[in-house]
Short mmCIF file of C-alpha atoms in Angstrom, two decimals:
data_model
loop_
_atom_site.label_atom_id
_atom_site.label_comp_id
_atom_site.label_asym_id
_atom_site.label_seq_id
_atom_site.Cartn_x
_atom_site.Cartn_y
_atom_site.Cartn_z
CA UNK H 1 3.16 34.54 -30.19
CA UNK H 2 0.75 33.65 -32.87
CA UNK H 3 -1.29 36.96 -34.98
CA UNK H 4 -3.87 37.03 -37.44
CA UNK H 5 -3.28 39.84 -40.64
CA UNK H 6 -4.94 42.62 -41.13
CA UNK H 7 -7.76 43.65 -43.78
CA UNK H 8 -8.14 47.87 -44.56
CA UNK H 9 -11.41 49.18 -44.65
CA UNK H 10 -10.64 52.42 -44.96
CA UNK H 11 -8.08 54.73 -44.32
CA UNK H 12 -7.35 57.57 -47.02
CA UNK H 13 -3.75 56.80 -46.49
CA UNK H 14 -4.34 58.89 -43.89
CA UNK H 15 -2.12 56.38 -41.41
CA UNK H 16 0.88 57.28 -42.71
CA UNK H 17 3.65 59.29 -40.45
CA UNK H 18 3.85 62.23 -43.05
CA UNK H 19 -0.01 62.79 -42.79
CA UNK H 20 -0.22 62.45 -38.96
CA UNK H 21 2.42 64.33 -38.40
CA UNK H 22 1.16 67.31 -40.09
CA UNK H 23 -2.28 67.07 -37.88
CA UNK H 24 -2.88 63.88 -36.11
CA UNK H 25 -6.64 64.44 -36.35
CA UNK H 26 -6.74 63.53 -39.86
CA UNK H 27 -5.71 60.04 -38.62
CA UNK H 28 -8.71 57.64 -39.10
CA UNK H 29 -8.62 53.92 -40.11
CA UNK H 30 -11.13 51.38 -39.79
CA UNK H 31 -9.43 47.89 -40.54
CA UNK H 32 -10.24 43.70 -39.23
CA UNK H 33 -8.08 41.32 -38.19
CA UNK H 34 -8.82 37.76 -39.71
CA UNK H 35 -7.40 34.30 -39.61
CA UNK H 36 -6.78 32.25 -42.99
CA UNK H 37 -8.71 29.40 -42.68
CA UNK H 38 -9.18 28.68 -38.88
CA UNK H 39 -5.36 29.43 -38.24
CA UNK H 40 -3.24 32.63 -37.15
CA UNK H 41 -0.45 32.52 -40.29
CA UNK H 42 1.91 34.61 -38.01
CA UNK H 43 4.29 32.89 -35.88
CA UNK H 44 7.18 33.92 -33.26
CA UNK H 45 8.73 31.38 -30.98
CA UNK H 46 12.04 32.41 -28.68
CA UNK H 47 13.45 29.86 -26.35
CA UNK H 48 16.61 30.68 -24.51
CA UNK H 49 19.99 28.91 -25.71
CA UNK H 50 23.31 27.91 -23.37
CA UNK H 51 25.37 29.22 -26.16
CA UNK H 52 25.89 33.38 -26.31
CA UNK H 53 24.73 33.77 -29.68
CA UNK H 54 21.42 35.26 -31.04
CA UNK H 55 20.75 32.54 -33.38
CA UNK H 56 17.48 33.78 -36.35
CA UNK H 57 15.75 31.13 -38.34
CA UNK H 58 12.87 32.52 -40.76
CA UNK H 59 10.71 28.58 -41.69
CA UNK H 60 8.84 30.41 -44.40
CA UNK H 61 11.95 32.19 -46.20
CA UNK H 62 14.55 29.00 -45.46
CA UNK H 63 16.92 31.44 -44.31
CA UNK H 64 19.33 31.10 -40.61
CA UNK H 65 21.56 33.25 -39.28
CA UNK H 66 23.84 33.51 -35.86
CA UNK H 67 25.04 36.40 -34.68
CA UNK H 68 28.00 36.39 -32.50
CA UNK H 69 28.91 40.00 -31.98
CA UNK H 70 27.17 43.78 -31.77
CA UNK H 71 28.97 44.70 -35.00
CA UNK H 72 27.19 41.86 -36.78
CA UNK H 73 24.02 43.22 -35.40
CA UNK H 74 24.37 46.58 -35.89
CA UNK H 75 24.51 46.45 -39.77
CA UNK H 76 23.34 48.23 -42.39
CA UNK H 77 19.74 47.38 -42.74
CA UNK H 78 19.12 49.66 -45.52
CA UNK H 79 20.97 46.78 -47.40
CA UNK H 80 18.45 43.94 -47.70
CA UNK H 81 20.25 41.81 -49.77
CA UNK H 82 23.10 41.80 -46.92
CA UNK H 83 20.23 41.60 -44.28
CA UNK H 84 17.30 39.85 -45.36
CA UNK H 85 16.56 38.92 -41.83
CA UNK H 86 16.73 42.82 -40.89
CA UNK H 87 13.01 42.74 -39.37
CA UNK H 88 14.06 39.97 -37.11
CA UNK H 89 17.34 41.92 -36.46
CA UNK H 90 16.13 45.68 -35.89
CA UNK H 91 13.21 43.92 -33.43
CA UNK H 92 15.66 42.76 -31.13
CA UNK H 93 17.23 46.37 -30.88
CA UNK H 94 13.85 48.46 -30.79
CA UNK H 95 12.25 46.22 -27.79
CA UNK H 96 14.90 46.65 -26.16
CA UNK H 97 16.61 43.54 -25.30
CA UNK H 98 19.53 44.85 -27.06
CA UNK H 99 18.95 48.68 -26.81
CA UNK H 100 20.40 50.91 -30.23
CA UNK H 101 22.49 53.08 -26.76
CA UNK H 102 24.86 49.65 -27.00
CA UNK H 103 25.75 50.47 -31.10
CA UNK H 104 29.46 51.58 -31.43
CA UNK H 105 30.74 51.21 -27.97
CA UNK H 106 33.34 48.97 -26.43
CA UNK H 107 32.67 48.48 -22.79
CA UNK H 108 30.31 45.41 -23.50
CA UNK H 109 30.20 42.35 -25.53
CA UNK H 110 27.12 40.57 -27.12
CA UNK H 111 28.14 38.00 -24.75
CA UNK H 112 27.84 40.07 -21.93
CA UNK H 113 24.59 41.06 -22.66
CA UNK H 114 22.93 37.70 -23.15
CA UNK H 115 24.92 36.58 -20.57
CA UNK H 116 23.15 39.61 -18.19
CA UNK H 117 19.52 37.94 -19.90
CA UNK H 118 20.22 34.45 -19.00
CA UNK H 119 21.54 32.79 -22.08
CA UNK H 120 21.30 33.01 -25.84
CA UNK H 121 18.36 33.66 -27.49
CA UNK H 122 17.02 31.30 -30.23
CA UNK H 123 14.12 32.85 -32.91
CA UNK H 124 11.99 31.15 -35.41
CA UNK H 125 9.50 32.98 -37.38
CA UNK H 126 7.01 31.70 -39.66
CA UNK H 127 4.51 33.05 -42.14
CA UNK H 128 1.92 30.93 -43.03
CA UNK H 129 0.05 30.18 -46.71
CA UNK H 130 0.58 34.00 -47.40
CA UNK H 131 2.66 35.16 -50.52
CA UNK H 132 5.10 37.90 -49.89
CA UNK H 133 3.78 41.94 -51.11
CA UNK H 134 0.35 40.74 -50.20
CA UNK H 135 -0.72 43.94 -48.90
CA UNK H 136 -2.54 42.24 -45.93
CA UNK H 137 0.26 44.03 -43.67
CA UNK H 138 2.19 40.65 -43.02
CA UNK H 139 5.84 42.38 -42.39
CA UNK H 140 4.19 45.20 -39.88
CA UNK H 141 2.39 42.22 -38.26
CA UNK H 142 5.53 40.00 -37.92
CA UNK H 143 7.58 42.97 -36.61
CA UNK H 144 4.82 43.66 -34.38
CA UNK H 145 4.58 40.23 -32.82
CA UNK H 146 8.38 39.63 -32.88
CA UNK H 147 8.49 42.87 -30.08
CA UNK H 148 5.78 41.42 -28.37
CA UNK H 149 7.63 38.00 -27.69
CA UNK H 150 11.15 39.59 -27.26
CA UNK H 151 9.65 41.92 -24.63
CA UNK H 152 7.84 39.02 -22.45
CA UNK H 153 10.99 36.98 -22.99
CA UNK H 154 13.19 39.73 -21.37
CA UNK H 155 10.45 39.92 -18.57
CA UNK H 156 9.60 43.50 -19.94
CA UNK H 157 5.85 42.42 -20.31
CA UNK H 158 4.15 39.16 -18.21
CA UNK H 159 3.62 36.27 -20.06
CA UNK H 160 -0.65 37.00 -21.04
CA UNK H 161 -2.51 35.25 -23.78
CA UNK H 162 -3.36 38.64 -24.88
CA UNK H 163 -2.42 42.02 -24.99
CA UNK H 164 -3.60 45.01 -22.32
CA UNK H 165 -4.51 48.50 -24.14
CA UNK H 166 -0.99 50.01 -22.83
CA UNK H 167 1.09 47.38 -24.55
CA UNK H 168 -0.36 47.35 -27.34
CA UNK H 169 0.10 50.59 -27.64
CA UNK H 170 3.77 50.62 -26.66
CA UNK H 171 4.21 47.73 -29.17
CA UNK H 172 3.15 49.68 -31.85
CA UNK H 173 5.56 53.06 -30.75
CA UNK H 174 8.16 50.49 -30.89
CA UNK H 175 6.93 48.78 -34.55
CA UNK H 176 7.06 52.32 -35.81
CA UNK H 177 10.71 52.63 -34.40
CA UNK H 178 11.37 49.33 -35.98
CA UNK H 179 11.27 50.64 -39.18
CA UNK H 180 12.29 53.68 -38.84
CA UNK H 181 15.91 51.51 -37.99
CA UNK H 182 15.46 49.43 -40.82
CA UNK H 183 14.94 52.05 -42.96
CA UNK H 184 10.90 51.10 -44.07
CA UNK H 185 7.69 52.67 -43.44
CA UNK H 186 4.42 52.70 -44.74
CA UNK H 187 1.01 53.17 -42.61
CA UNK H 188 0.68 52.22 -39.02
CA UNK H 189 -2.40 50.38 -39.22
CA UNK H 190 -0.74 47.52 -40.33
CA UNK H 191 0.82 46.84 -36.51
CA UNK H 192 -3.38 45.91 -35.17
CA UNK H 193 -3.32 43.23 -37.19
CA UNK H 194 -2.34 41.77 -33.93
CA UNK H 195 -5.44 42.75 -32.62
CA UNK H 196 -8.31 40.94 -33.18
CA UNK H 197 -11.83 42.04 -34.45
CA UNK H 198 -12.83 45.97 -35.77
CA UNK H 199 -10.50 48.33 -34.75
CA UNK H 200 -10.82 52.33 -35.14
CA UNK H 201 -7.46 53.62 -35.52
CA UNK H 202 -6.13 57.45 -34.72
CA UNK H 203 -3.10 59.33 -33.78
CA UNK H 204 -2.31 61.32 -30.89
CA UNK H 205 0.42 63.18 -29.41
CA UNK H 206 2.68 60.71 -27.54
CA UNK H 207 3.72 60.93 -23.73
CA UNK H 208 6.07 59.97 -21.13
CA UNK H 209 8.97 57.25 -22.40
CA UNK H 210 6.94 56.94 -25.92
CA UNK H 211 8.40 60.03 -27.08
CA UNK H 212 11.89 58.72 -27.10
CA UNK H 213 10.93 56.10 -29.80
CA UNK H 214 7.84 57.83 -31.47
CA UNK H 215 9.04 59.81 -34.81
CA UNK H 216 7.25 62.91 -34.62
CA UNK H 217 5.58 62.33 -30.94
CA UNK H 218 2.87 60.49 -32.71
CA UNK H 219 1.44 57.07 -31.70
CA UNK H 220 -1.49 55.96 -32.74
CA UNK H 221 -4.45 54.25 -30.28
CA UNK H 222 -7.31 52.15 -31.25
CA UNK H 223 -10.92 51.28 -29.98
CA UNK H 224 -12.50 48.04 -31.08
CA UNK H 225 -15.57 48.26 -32.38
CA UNK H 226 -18.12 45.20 -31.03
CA UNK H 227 -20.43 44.52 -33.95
CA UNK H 228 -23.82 42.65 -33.75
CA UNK H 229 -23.68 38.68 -34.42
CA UNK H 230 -25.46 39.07 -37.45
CA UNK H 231 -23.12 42.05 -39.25
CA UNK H 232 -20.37 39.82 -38.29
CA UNK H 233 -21.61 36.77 -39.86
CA UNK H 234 -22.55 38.99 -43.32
CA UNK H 235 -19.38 40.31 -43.64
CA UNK H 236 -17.17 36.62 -43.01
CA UNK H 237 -20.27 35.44 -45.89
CA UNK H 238 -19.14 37.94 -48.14
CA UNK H 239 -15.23 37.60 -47.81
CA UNK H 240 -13.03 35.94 -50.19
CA UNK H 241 -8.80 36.35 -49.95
CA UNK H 242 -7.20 35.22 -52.89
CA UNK H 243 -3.76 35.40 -54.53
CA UNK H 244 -2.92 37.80 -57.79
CA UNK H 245 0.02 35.83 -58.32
#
């Protein structure tokens, strides 16, 4: 899975759970999705493994880990220093391939769950040419995209180019769960940045299996707006991303 990041237009803050919650029609975000120089900095690759370990490797932050049990999963997340791979670690338990119901019981192994999946599971993530605290909604992004390859690879989701309307939507229901578990939250505009082009972003009051992972019973839904040629080619004219240091 490769995703662009995300630019805010505007949004009043108004994304955030707190607000929504309170009345999800003050929800309203216009934001873009954009590529850094031609490329899509946001990589996930998972390839299955014969060993029955769920082996992490983040290119971008030099950092590996293999875990070999569901205590070693289930950590404290709140504790970055112990868990600086916790995004990669909460995203396999919110999409499901290794389901939070499986935290603090006995009757199955790690091993018994891969082993149930096929095989191990190998993950490499990679951040491209963007500096960490950018404010371009990387993390959100990269949590976003992690789900979305975790949830083809378990055969939740076929294996599309792109995204339908109802995935992306239960993609983002399970980005806000994400880091709920991880203890982090912020706005949820930052999970389109998988999506490309304009995007008008609201809340609404969630249904059917979304409620079980939805804080709140919110989850927000988009509409892309298609803008003419020529607004398109003003605004890329006008754009410049830089670094503050």
């Amino acid at each position: 899975v490769e995703s662009p990041i995300r630019v805010e237009i505007e949004s009043q803050l108004s994304d955030l759970l707190i607000i929504s919650l309170v009345d999800p029609e003050i929800s309203h975000v216009l934001n873009l999705s954009v590529d850094i120089d031609g490329f899509l900095p946001v990589r996930v690759a998972i390839r299955r493994t014969d060993k029955l370990t769920i082996q992490i490797l983040s290119k971008d932050l030099n950092l590996y880990k293999e875990i070999q049990s569901l205590d070693q999963l289930f950590g404290n997340w709140s504790d970055l220093d112990k868990h600086p791979l916790r995004l990669m670690e909460g995203a396999i338990v919110a999409s499901g391939v290794v389901p939070l119901g499986f935290k603090d019981q006995r009757e199955f192994s790690l091993q018994d769950i891969l082993r149930k999946l096929g095989g191990g599971i190998e993950i490499v993530t990679e951040v491209r040419d963007i500096p960490q605290h950018s404010g371009l909604g990387v993390s959100s992004v990269l949590g976003g995209s992690l789900i979305c390859a975790l949830r083809k690879f378990s055969s939740q989701e076929k294996m599309t180019q792109t995204m339908h309307e109802e995935e992306v939507e239960t993609v983002v229901a399970q980005g806000i769960f994400l880091e709920q578990l991880i203890g982090v939250g912020g706005g949820y505009q930052d999970f389109f940045g998988m999506v490309p082009g304009f995007k008008e972003i609201r809340a609404k009051k969630a249904e059917n299996t979304l409620r079980e992972i939805t804080p709140g019973d919110i989850v927000p839904i988009f509409q892309s707006l298609n803008l003419k040629e020529s607004t398109l080619h003003t605004l890329k004219a006008g754009m410049v991303l830089w670094d503050q240091g």
